[in-house]
Amino acid sequence: MDGSPVADAMVLSHPEQLDRLRAACPEAAPTAVLAGDPCFDRLLAAVPYRERFRRALGVRRGQRLVLLNSTWNPDALFGDGGGEDVLPSLLPRLTAELPADEYRPAAVLHPNIWHGHGPGQIRAWLDRARRGGLALVDPLEGWRQALIAADVVIGDTGSVSYYAAAIGRPVLIGAASPDGLDPGSPVAAFVREAPRLSPDVPLRTQLDALLAGHRPLPGPAELVSSAPGESAALLRRHFYQLIGVPEPPEPALLDPLPLPPYEGVSRTAPLRVVTRLLDSGEIEVSRYADPRSEPGGDGDAHTAVHEDTLDPGRLALADVIYRDGAADDPRFGTPAQWTAEVLARRPGAALAAYVTGPGSCTVRTRNGSLLRLSADPGGAAPAGLPGDPSAYASALYARLCDGKEPEELMAGEMAVRTGSWVHRVSVTPLAAGSTGGPVTPPAP
C-alpha cells in the first residue's frame, strides 16, 4: 500500500471522531463524512412506544426492567469463563435478592457470543436464570426496544451501554476493562464516570440508589451524534453524490423499530413467598425464584411451585401449585378440572391456580371452593400489564391461613401489594359443577 486511503468515504457520527481520526491517521481525514448515527435515530424515534415494548417483554405494573448486556471480548460482562467473569455470580443474585414481582430481568448478549458458543450452549449456561424468569432478548432485532423499555442497565464497555446512557437510562458498569478503548474517546470517558456494580453490596440496594440519584451524564447524549434525527438524509445525500446520480424527491427515511412479539414470563423455578397482612387490609407479597437461602424480612413464608418445574419432587412440598395456559386447552381440560386433578394428586398442597391470562386465574381451595381472581382495571388502565395472577393466588393463600373462609372472600376484592404497587383484585365465585366439594387424594 502507498499510504492512500482505501475507502472513498468514512462515515463518522460526530466531529470529535474527526479530531481523533486526524490525530491517528491524517491521510484518511479527507474521506470523513459527518452523517449522524442511524441506530441512535431509530432509538429516538421509537422512545414514544416505550410502554408497548415493556408490555412485549412481560413487564408488569410496579416492576422495574433490569437489562443485562454484554459485548464480545474476554473482559466483558459475559467473558471467557475466567475467575473475573461477572455474570456467573450476578445471575443467581438477580433472583435471590430481587423480588420477582418488583423486578423483571432480561439479557442482551452480543451476536458473536451466540455465534461463538452456539445457541444451545448459551441456553444451557443460562438455564437456571431462565427458569427463574430471565428473558433472553433477540441480539439483532430486539436489543434497541429492550434498551428503551429498561429502567436500569447493567453492562460493560460495549456500545449498548453507551446507547443506554445516551437515551437517559441509568447504567451500572459491571465489567470495565480499558483494553481496546481509546482513552480519549467518549466511551472511555463514560466508563470512567459511570457508577460501578459492587459484588459486596446487596443488588437491590445498588439499584435503588442508582435510580434515586440518577442524573443523566451529558456526554453520551451530546457525543453519540452531531445530527440527531438527520442521518438518513445525510447518508443518502452522500451516497448519491458518490455515484453521481440525483437524489429521489421523496424524504429519506429509516425503518421504524418493529414491535417485538409478546414474551410472557416463563418462571418455572420454585418460588419462596413471604406474605404479610397489613393493618390497611392489604396483603403484601414478596416472591423469590429459587433462592439459595431463606428470604429475609418479616412475614409468613410458603412455597409456590409451577407444575412444569424441573424437579417434580418440589411439587410434593408446595403449598400452592400453579400453571399457565389457555382456558380451553384440551390437554388440561377446563381450569376447574385441572385444579381438582392437581389437588387430588398432591395432598400437601392447599391451593391450585390455573393462570388463564395476563391478569386472571382460576383457583381451587382444598375444601373445593372455585374462584376467579382477576385484576380490576379500575377505569383507564395504568401503564404495564396487570400483576402476575399467581401472586394473587399466594395472597389468597395468606388470607386463608389467617383463618378466612373462602366464602368470606367471595364476590369481594383483595388489595395485593407488591413493592410500592397495590393491585386491586376481584374475587368471583365460580360454579364448580361435577368437580365441586372438598378435594381428597385418591386412595393408595
Short mmCIF file of C-alpha atoms in Angstrom, two decimals:
data_model
loop_
_atom_site.label_atom_id
_atom_site.label_comp_id
_atom_site.label_asym_id
_atom_site.label_seq_id
_atom_site.Cartn_x
_atom_site.Cartn_y
_atom_site.Cartn_z
CA MET A 1 0.00 0.00 0.00
CA ASP A 2 1.15 3.56 -0.75
CA GLY A 3 -0.45 5.16 2.27
CA SER A 4 -3.54 6.34 0.38
CA PRO A 5 -6.98 5.77 1.94
CA VAL A 6 -8.71 2.60 0.77
CA ALA A 7 -12.25 3.86 1.35
CA ASP A 8 -13.86 6.64 -0.66
CA ALA A 9 -15.81 7.72 2.41
CA MET A 10 -15.52 7.08 6.14
CA VAL A 11 -18.78 7.88 7.91
CA LEU A 12 -18.48 9.47 11.35
CA SER A 13 -21.26 10.42 13.72
CA HIS A 14 -19.64 13.39 15.50
CA PRO A 15 -16.84 15.93 14.88
CA GLU A 16 -14.89 14.66 17.91
CA GLN A 17 -14.29 11.45 15.93
CA LEU A 18 -12.84 13.51 13.11
CA ASP A 19 -10.42 15.12 15.55
CA ARG A 20 -9.25 11.70 16.68
CA LEU A 21 -9.04 10.45 13.10
CA ARG A 22 -6.81 13.40 12.15
CA ALA A 23 -4.54 12.59 15.07
CA ALA A 24 -4.39 8.85 14.37
CA CYS A 25 -4.37 8.81 10.56
CA PRO A 26 -4.29 12.23 8.94
CA GLU A 27 -4.21 10.70 5.45
CA ALA A 28 -7.75 9.37 5.97
CA ALA A 29 -9.22 12.63 7.26
CA PRO A 30 -10.24 13.96 3.77
CA THR A 31 -12.53 10.95 3.31
CA ALA A 32 -14.50 11.64 6.51
CA VAL A 33 -18.22 12.31 6.21
CA LEU A 34 -20.25 13.58 9.18
CA ALA A 35 -23.62 11.90 8.85
CA GLY A 36 -25.01 11.22 12.34
CA ASP A 37 -25.96 7.79 13.66
CA PRO A 38 -28.90 5.88 12.11
CA CYS A 39 -29.00 3.44 15.04
CA PHE A 40 -29.40 6.30 17.51
CA ASP A 41 -32.01 7.93 15.27
CA ARG A 42 -34.10 4.75 15.26
CA LEU A 43 -33.86 4.64 19.06
CA LEU A 44 -35.01 8.24 19.39
CA ALA A 45 -37.92 7.73 17.01
CA ALA A 46 -39.16 4.71 19.00
CA VAL A 47 -38.99 6.21 22.51
CA PRO A 48 -42.72 7.16 22.44
CA TYR A 49 -43.55 3.44 22.20
CA ARG A 50 -41.73 2.54 25.43
CA GLU A 51 -44.81 1.17 27.19
CA ARG A 52 -45.57 -1.13 24.25
CA PHE A 53 -42.05 -2.51 24.37
CA ARG A 54 -42.35 -3.05 28.12
CA ARG A 55 -45.59 -4.97 27.68
CA ALA A 56 -43.98 -7.05 24.91
CA LEU A 57 -41.28 -8.06 27.41
CA GLY A 58 -43.86 -9.01 30.02
CA VAL A 59 -43.13 -6.10 32.36
CA ARG A 60 -45.98 -5.77 34.84
CA ARG A 61 -47.29 -2.84 36.85
CA GLY A 62 -44.88 -1.89 39.57
CA GLN A 63 -41.99 -3.84 38.01
CA ARG A 64 -38.60 -2.47 37.03
CA LEU A 65 -36.94 -3.94 33.95
CA VAL A 66 -33.29 -4.74 34.70
CA LEU A 67 -31.41 -5.28 31.44
CA LEU A 68 -28.04 -7.03 31.40
CA ASN A 69 -25.91 -6.54 28.31
CA SER A 70 -22.55 -7.90 27.28
CA THR A 71 -20.23 -7.13 24.41
CA TRP A 72 -17.89 -9.69 22.82
CA ASN A 73 -14.48 -9.85 24.44
CA PRO A 74 -12.80 -11.82 27.25
CA ASP A 75 -13.24 -8.99 29.75
CA ALA A 76 -16.92 -8.32 29.03
CA LEU A 77 -19.81 -8.99 31.40
CA PHE A 78 -20.19 -12.37 29.69
CA GLY A 79 -16.46 -13.06 29.47
CA ASP A 80 -14.23 -16.02 28.70
CA GLY A 81 -15.07 -18.10 31.75
CA GLY A 82 -12.17 -16.85 33.84
CA GLY A 83 -12.21 -16.02 37.52
CA GLU A 84 -13.08 -12.38 36.85
CA ASP A 85 -16.31 -13.15 34.99
CA VAL A 86 -19.20 -11.21 36.49
CA LEU A 87 -22.22 -12.94 35.02
CA PRO A 88 -21.97 -16.35 36.78
CA SER A 89 -22.21 -14.68 40.19
CA LEU A 90 -24.65 -11.98 39.09
CA LEU A 91 -27.37 -14.20 37.63
CA PRO A 92 -28.27 -16.08 40.85
CA ARG A 93 -28.27 -12.77 42.73
CA LEU A 94 -30.93 -11.39 40.39
CA THR A 95 -33.46 -13.98 41.57
CA ALA A 96 -32.19 -14.48 45.12
CA GLU A 97 -32.12 -10.77 46.02
CA LEU A 98 -34.75 -9.16 43.80
CA PRO A 99 -38.46 -9.93 44.39
CA ALA A 100 -39.94 -11.46 41.25
CA ASP A 101 -42.96 -9.16 41.17
CA GLU A 102 -40.88 -5.99 41.51
CA TYR A 103 -38.10 -6.70 39.03
CA ARG A 104 -38.11 -8.22 35.55
CA PRO A 105 -34.63 -9.37 34.45
CA ALA A 106 -33.62 -9.59 30.79
CA ALA A 107 -30.33 -10.01 28.94
CA VAL A 108 -28.89 -8.88 25.61
CA LEU A 109 -25.80 -10.80 24.55
CA HIS A 110 -23.67 -9.72 21.58
CA PRO A 111 -24.44 -11.76 18.42
CA ASN A 112 -20.87 -13.10 18.38
CA ILE A 113 -21.43 -14.65 21.83
CA TRP A 114 -24.31 -16.63 20.36
CA HIS A 115 -22.31 -17.46 17.24
CA GLY A 116 -19.11 -18.36 19.06
CA HIS A 117 -20.64 -20.72 21.63
CA GLY A 118 -23.84 -21.76 19.86
CA PRO A 119 -27.46 -21.11 20.95
CA GLY A 120 -27.75 -24.48 22.68
CA GLN A 121 -24.72 -23.85 24.87
CA ILE A 122 -25.82 -20.32 25.75
CA ARG A 123 -29.28 -21.52 26.76
CA ALA A 124 -27.77 -24.36 28.78
CA TRP A 125 -25.47 -21.97 30.66
CA LEU A 126 -28.38 -19.63 31.39
CA ASP A 127 -30.97 -22.34 32.06
CA ARG A 128 -31.33 -21.75 35.80
CA ALA A 129 -31.69 -18.00 35.28
CA ARG A 130 -34.26 -18.52 32.53
CA ARG A 131 -36.33 -20.79 34.77
CA GLY A 132 -36.14 -18.02 37.35
CA GLY A 133 -37.66 -15.54 34.88
CA LEU A 134 -34.74 -14.15 32.84
CA ALA A 135 -35.73 -13.14 29.31
CA LEU A 136 -33.19 -13.54 26.52
CA VAL A 137 -33.59 -10.68 24.04
CA ASP A 138 -33.01 -11.12 20.30
CA PRO A 139 -29.50 -9.65 19.82
CA LEU A 140 -30.24 -8.40 16.30
CA GLU A 141 -33.87 -7.30 16.22
CA GLY A 142 -34.83 -6.72 19.85
CA TRP A 143 -32.00 -5.04 21.74
CA ARG A 144 -32.94 -1.44 20.90
CA GLN A 145 -36.51 -1.96 22.06
CA ALA A 146 -35.24 -3.55 25.28
CA LEU A 147 -32.99 -0.54 25.92
CA ILE A 148 -35.93 1.81 25.53
CA ALA A 149 -38.05 -0.36 27.83
CA ALA A 150 -35.39 -0.72 30.54
CA ASP A 151 -35.45 1.01 33.91
CA VAL A 152 -31.80 0.22 34.59
CA VAL A 153 -28.98 -1.33 32.54
CA ILE A 154 -26.07 -3.40 33.87
CA GLY A 155 -23.37 -3.57 31.24
CA ASP A 156 -19.76 -3.18 30.23
CA THR A 157 -17.70 -1.13 27.79
CA GLY A 158 -19.74 -2.09 24.73
CA SER A 159 -21.82 0.26 22.60
CA VAL A 160 -25.13 -0.96 24.07
CA SER A 161 -24.24 0.54 27.45
CA TYR A 162 -23.29 3.81 25.76
CA TYR A 163 -26.53 3.95 23.78
CA ALA A 164 -28.43 3.27 27.01
CA ALA A 165 -26.78 6.26 28.66
CA ALA A 166 -27.41 8.38 25.53
CA ILE A 167 -31.18 7.89 25.86
CA GLY A 168 -31.07 8.63 29.58
CA ARG A 169 -31.15 5.17 31.10
CA PRO A 170 -29.26 4.60 34.38
CA VAL A 171 -26.25 2.34 33.79
CA LEU A 172 -24.18 0.28 36.23
CA ILE A 173 -20.86 -0.86 34.81
CA GLY A 174 -20.30 -4.47 35.78
CA ALA A 175 -17.12 -5.08 33.75
CA ALA A 176 -14.84 -2.21 32.77
CA SER A 177 -11.54 -3.32 31.29
CA PRO A 178 -9.96 -0.34 29.45
CA ASP A 179 -8.30 -2.63 26.92
CA GLY A 180 -9.42 -1.82 23.41
CA LEU A 181 -10.77 1.62 24.28
CA ASP A 182 -9.20 4.85 23.06
CA PRO A 183 -8.53 6.71 26.34
CA GLY A 184 -9.62 9.93 24.65
CA SER A 185 -12.90 8.57 23.34
CA PRO A 186 -16.33 9.46 24.73
CA VAL A 187 -16.95 5.79 25.54
CA ALA A 188 -13.82 5.64 27.69
CA ALA A 189 -14.86 8.85 29.46
CA PHE A 190 -18.31 7.42 30.10
CA VAL A 191 -16.89 4.20 31.54
CA ARG A 192 -14.67 6.20 33.89
CA GLU A 193 -17.59 8.32 35.14
CA ALA A 194 -20.41 5.76 35.33
CA PRO A 195 -21.15 4.04 38.67
CA ARG A 196 -19.72 0.57 39.23
CA LEU A 197 -21.53 -2.61 40.22
CA SER A 198 -20.17 -3.83 43.55
CA PRO A 199 -20.03 -7.56 44.29
CA ASP A 200 -20.15 -6.87 48.03
CA VAL A 201 -23.23 -4.64 48.28
CA PRO A 202 -26.77 -6.05 48.05
CA LEU A 203 -28.00 -5.74 44.48
CA ARG A 204 -31.31 -4.15 45.40
CA THR A 205 -29.53 -1.50 47.47
CA GLN A 206 -27.38 -0.60 44.47
CA LEU A 207 -30.29 -0.46 42.04
CA ASP A 208 -32.45 1.64 44.36
CA ALA A 209 -29.60 4.09 44.97
CA LEU A 210 -28.83 4.33 41.26
CA LEU A 211 -32.44 5.08 40.36
CA ALA A 212 -32.96 7.53 43.21
CA GLY A 213 -29.84 9.54 42.41
CA HIS A 214 -29.79 9.20 38.64
CA ARG A 215 -28.75 12.26 36.68
CA PRO A 216 -28.00 11.51 33.02
CA LEU A 217 -24.37 12.15 32.10
CA PRO A 218 -24.27 14.83 29.40
CA GLY A 219 -21.51 13.22 27.34
CA PRO A 220 -23.29 10.26 25.73
CA ALA A 221 -26.34 12.19 24.53
CA GLU A 222 -24.20 15.02 23.16
CA LEU A 223 -21.42 12.98 21.57
CA VAL A 224 -23.19 9.95 20.12
CA SER A 225 -24.41 12.05 17.17
CA SER A 226 -23.95 15.63 15.98
CA ALA A 227 -27.07 15.38 13.82
CA PRO A 228 -29.80 13.51 15.73
CA GLY A 229 -32.73 12.63 13.51
CA GLU A 230 -30.89 13.55 10.30
CA SER A 231 -28.73 10.53 9.49
CA ALA A 232 -31.00 9.09 6.79
CA ALA A 233 -30.98 12.33 4.78
CA LEU A 234 -27.24 12.92 5.25
CA LEU A 235 -26.25 9.39 4.32
CA ARG A 236 -28.48 9.21 1.25
CA ARG A 237 -27.23 12.57 0.00
CA HIS A 238 -23.65 11.42 0.22
CA PHE A 239 -24.35 8.02 -1.37
CA TYR A 240 -25.96 9.66 -4.40
CA GLN A 241 -23.12 12.15 -4.66
CA LEU A 242 -20.64 9.28 -4.76
CA ILE A 243 -22.40 7.57 -7.65
CA GLY A 244 -23.25 10.82 -9.44
CA VAL A 245 -27.00 10.31 -9.56
CA PRO A 246 -29.64 12.87 -8.48
CA GLU A 247 -31.42 12.10 -5.21
CA PRO A 248 -35.05 10.97 -5.32
CA PRO A 249 -37.55 13.66 -4.31
CA GLU A 250 -39.04 11.55 -1.52
CA PRO A 251 -37.74 12.08 2.03
CA ALA A 252 -35.05 9.68 3.24
CA LEU A 253 -36.47 7.50 5.99
CA LEU A 254 -35.26 4.79 8.34
CA ASP A 255 -37.24 1.65 9.11
CA PRO A 256 -39.05 2.07 12.44
CA LEU A 257 -38.20 -0.39 15.17
CA PRO A 258 -40.68 -3.29 15.00
CA LEU A 259 -42.84 -4.17 17.97
CA PRO A 260 -41.38 -7.45 19.31
CA PRO A 261 -43.68 -10.41 19.88
CA TYR A 262 -45.14 -10.74 23.35
CA GLU A 263 -42.84 -12.69 25.65
CA GLY A 264 -44.59 -13.60 28.85
CA VAL A 265 -42.57 -14.59 31.88
CA SER A 266 -41.83 -18.30 31.96
CA ARG A 267 -40.91 -18.77 35.60
CA THR A 268 -40.88 -22.47 36.45
CA ALA A 269 -38.34 -22.33 39.29
CA PRO A 270 -39.93 -22.88 42.73
CA LEU A 271 -40.89 -19.65 44.45
CA ARG A 272 -40.37 -18.90 48.10
CA VAL A 273 -43.12 -16.47 49.05
CA VAL A 274 -43.19 -14.12 52.04
CA THR A 275 -46.56 -12.57 52.88
CA ARG A 276 -47.76 -10.04 55.43
CA LEU A 277 -51.30 -8.95 56.29
CA LEU A 278 -51.03 -5.20 56.75
CA ASP A 279 -53.19 -3.07 59.04
CA SER A 280 -54.59 -1.36 55.93
CA GLY A 281 -56.11 -4.67 54.85
CA GLU A 282 -53.58 -5.09 52.05
CA ILE A 283 -51.76 -8.37 51.56
CA GLU A 284 -48.07 -7.80 50.92
CA VAL A 285 -46.48 -10.45 48.70
CA SER A 286 -42.75 -10.86 48.02
CA ARG A 287 -41.72 -13.82 45.85
CA TYR A 288 -38.18 -15.06 45.20
CA ALA A 289 -37.33 -17.55 42.47
CA ASP A 290 -35.26 -20.48 43.69
CA PRO A 291 -33.32 -18.56 46.36
CA ARG A 292 -30.22 -20.22 47.76
CA SER A 293 -31.24 -19.24 51.29
CA GLU A 294 -34.42 -18.26 53.10
CA PRO A 295 -35.50 -14.70 52.17
CA GLY A 296 -35.22 -12.13 54.93
CA GLY A 297 -37.95 -9.86 56.22
CA ASP A 298 -40.96 -10.25 58.47
CA GLY A 299 -43.97 -12.29 57.48
CA ASP A 300 -45.17 -15.81 56.87
CA ALA A 301 -43.46 -17.94 54.24
CA HIS A 302 -44.82 -20.56 51.88
CA THR A 303 -43.75 -22.29 48.67
CA ALA A 304 -45.41 -21.90 45.27
CA VAL A 305 -44.36 -24.26 42.50
CA HIS A 306 -45.16 -24.28 38.79
CA GLU A 307 -46.44 -27.65 37.59
CA ASP A 308 -43.67 -27.71 34.95
CA THR A 309 -40.86 -27.25 37.48
CA LEU A 310 -37.63 -29.05 36.64
CA ASP A 311 -37.69 -31.17 39.81
CA PRO A 312 -41.12 -32.81 40.21
CA GLY A 313 -40.22 -33.66 43.78
CA ARG A 314 -40.64 -30.00 44.67
CA LEU A 315 -44.37 -30.29 43.95
CA ALA A 316 -44.74 -32.55 46.98
CA LEU A 317 -43.52 -29.65 49.14
CA ALA A 318 -45.69 -26.98 47.54
CA ASP A 319 -48.41 -25.08 49.36
CA VAL A 320 -49.58 -23.52 46.10
CA ILE A 321 -49.32 -25.22 42.70
CA TYR A 322 -49.96 -23.22 39.55
CA ARG A 323 -49.59 -23.28 35.81
CA ASP A 324 -50.49 -21.07 32.89
CA GLY A 325 -52.35 -21.84 29.69
CA ALA A 326 -55.41 -21.15 27.59
CA ALA A 327 -58.72 -21.77 29.35
CA ASP A 328 -59.81 -24.05 26.51
CA ASP A 329 -56.58 -26.05 26.17
CA PRO A 330 -57.87 -29.62 25.72
CA ARG A 331 -54.73 -31.12 27.22
CA PHE A 332 -55.65 -29.89 30.69
CA GLY A 333 -59.43 -30.00 30.46
CA THR A 334 -61.11 -26.95 31.92
CA PRO A 335 -59.42 -24.87 34.64
CA ALA A 336 -61.92 -26.39 37.08
CA GLN A 337 -60.90 -29.90 36.06
CA TRP A 338 -57.17 -29.17 36.20
CA THR A 339 -57.32 -27.61 39.67
CA ALA A 340 -59.33 -30.55 41.02
CA GLU A 341 -56.94 -33.05 39.45
CA VAL A 342 -53.86 -31.34 40.88
CA LEU A 343 -55.21 -31.12 44.42
CA ALA A 344 -56.28 -34.77 44.29
CA ARG A 345 -52.80 -35.81 43.16
CA ARG A 346 -50.90 -33.50 45.54
CA PRO A 347 -52.34 -33.91 49.06
CA GLY A 348 -49.85 -31.48 50.60
CA ALA A 349 -51.00 -28.53 48.51
CA ALA A 350 -53.68 -26.21 49.87
CA LEU A 351 -54.49 -24.35 46.67
CA ALA A 352 -54.18 -24.78 42.89
CA ALA A 353 -54.23 -21.90 40.41
CA TYR A 354 -54.63 -22.02 36.63
CA VAL A 355 -53.48 -18.74 35.07
CA THR A 356 -55.66 -18.08 32.03
CA GLY A 357 -54.49 -14.62 31.01
CA PRO A 358 -52.19 -11.72 31.88
CA GLY A 359 -54.45 -10.65 34.73
CA SER A 360 -56.66 -13.56 35.77
CA CYS A 361 -56.57 -17.08 37.12
CA THR A 362 -58.94 -19.79 38.32
CA VAL A 363 -58.23 -21.01 41.85
CA ARG A 364 -59.46 -24.01 43.80
CA THR A 365 -59.01 -24.38 47.53
CA ARG A 366 -58.65 -27.66 49.40
CA ASN A 367 -62.29 -27.50 50.55
CA GLY A 368 -63.43 -27.34 46.89
CA SER A 369 -64.24 -23.64 46.55
CA LEU A 370 -63.67 -22.45 42.99
CA LEU A 371 -62.85 -18.77 42.47
CA ARG A 372 -61.73 -16.46 39.73
CA LEU A 373 -59.12 -13.86 40.67
CA SER A 374 -58.77 -11.02 38.20
CA ALA A 375 -57.06 -7.65 38.14
CA ASP A 376 -59.50 -4.79 38.47
CA PRO A 377 -58.85 -2.34 35.58
CA GLY A 378 -60.31 0.49 37.66
CA GLY A 379 -61.21 2.70 34.72
CA ALA A 380 -58.39 3.86 32.48
CA ALA A 381 -55.75 1.14 32.50
CA PRO A 382 -52.42 2.23 34.00
CA ALA A 383 -49.15 1.56 32.25
CA GLY A 384 -47.91 -2.00 32.16
CA LEU A 385 -49.53 -5.39 32.29
CA PRO A 386 -51.58 -6.37 35.34
CA GLY A 387 -49.80 -8.10 38.19
CA ASP A 388 -48.96 -11.79 37.96
CA PRO A 389 -52.13 -13.76 38.79
CA SER A 390 -50.09 -16.45 40.51
CA ALA A 391 -49.08 -13.77 43.04
CA TYR A 392 -52.78 -13.15 43.64
CA ALA A 393 -53.12 -16.88 44.39
CA SER A 394 -50.38 -16.61 47.03
CA ALA A 395 -52.18 -13.61 48.53
CA LEU A 396 -55.37 -15.66 48.74
CA TYR A 397 -53.44 -18.46 50.42
CA ALA A 398 -52.20 -15.98 53.03
CA ARG A 399 -55.77 -14.89 53.76
CA LEU A 400 -56.90 -18.48 54.13
CA CYS A 401 -54.02 -19.20 56.51
CA ASP A 402 -55.18 -16.22 58.57
CA GLY A 403 -58.46 -18.01 59.21
CA LYS A 404 -60.62 -16.54 56.45
CA GLU A 405 -63.02 -18.96 54.84
CA PRO A 406 -63.26 -18.88 51.03
CA GLU A 407 -66.95 -17.95 51.35
CA GLU A 408 -65.95 -14.77 53.20
CA LEU A 409 -63.83 -13.70 50.22
CA MET A 410 -66.39 -14.46 47.52
CA ALA A 411 -67.77 -11.60 45.45
CA GLY A 412 -65.29 -9.29 47.08
CA GLU A 413 -61.92 -7.73 46.49
CA MET A 414 -58.37 -8.18 47.69
CA ALA A 415 -55.72 -5.48 47.75
CA VAL A 416 -52.41 -7.15 46.91
CA ARG A 417 -49.23 -5.16 47.44
CA THR A 418 -46.01 -5.97 45.58
CA GLY A 419 -43.35 -3.42 46.43
CA SER A 420 -44.84 0.05 46.06
CA TRP A 421 -47.73 -1.05 43.86
CA VAL A 422 -51.17 -2.09 45.07
CA HIS A 423 -53.18 -4.39 42.80
CA ARG A 424 -56.96 -4.39 43.17
CA VAL A 425 -58.06 -7.97 42.62
CA SER A 426 -61.67 -9.02 42.31
CA VAL A 427 -62.70 -12.39 43.75
CA THR A 428 -65.58 -14.07 41.92
CA PRO A 429 -67.15 -17.43 42.84
CA LEU A 430 -67.49 -19.95 40.00
CA ALA A 431 -69.86 -22.86 39.63
CA ALA A 432 -67.79 -25.91 40.45
CA GLY A 433 -70.05 -28.36 38.63
CA SER A 434 -69.18 -32.02 38.88
CA THR A 435 -65.75 -31.25 40.34
CA GLY A 436 -67.02 -29.35 43.38
CA GLY A 437 -66.74 -30.34 47.00
CA PRO A 438 -63.70 -30.96 49.16
CA VAL A 439 -60.78 -32.43 47.23
CA THR A 440 -59.26 -35.51 48.78
CA PRO A 441 -56.32 -37.50 47.47
CA PRO A 442 -57.05 -40.79 45.75
CA ALA A 443 -56.84 -43.95 47.79
CA PRO A 444 -53.50 -45.75 47.53
#
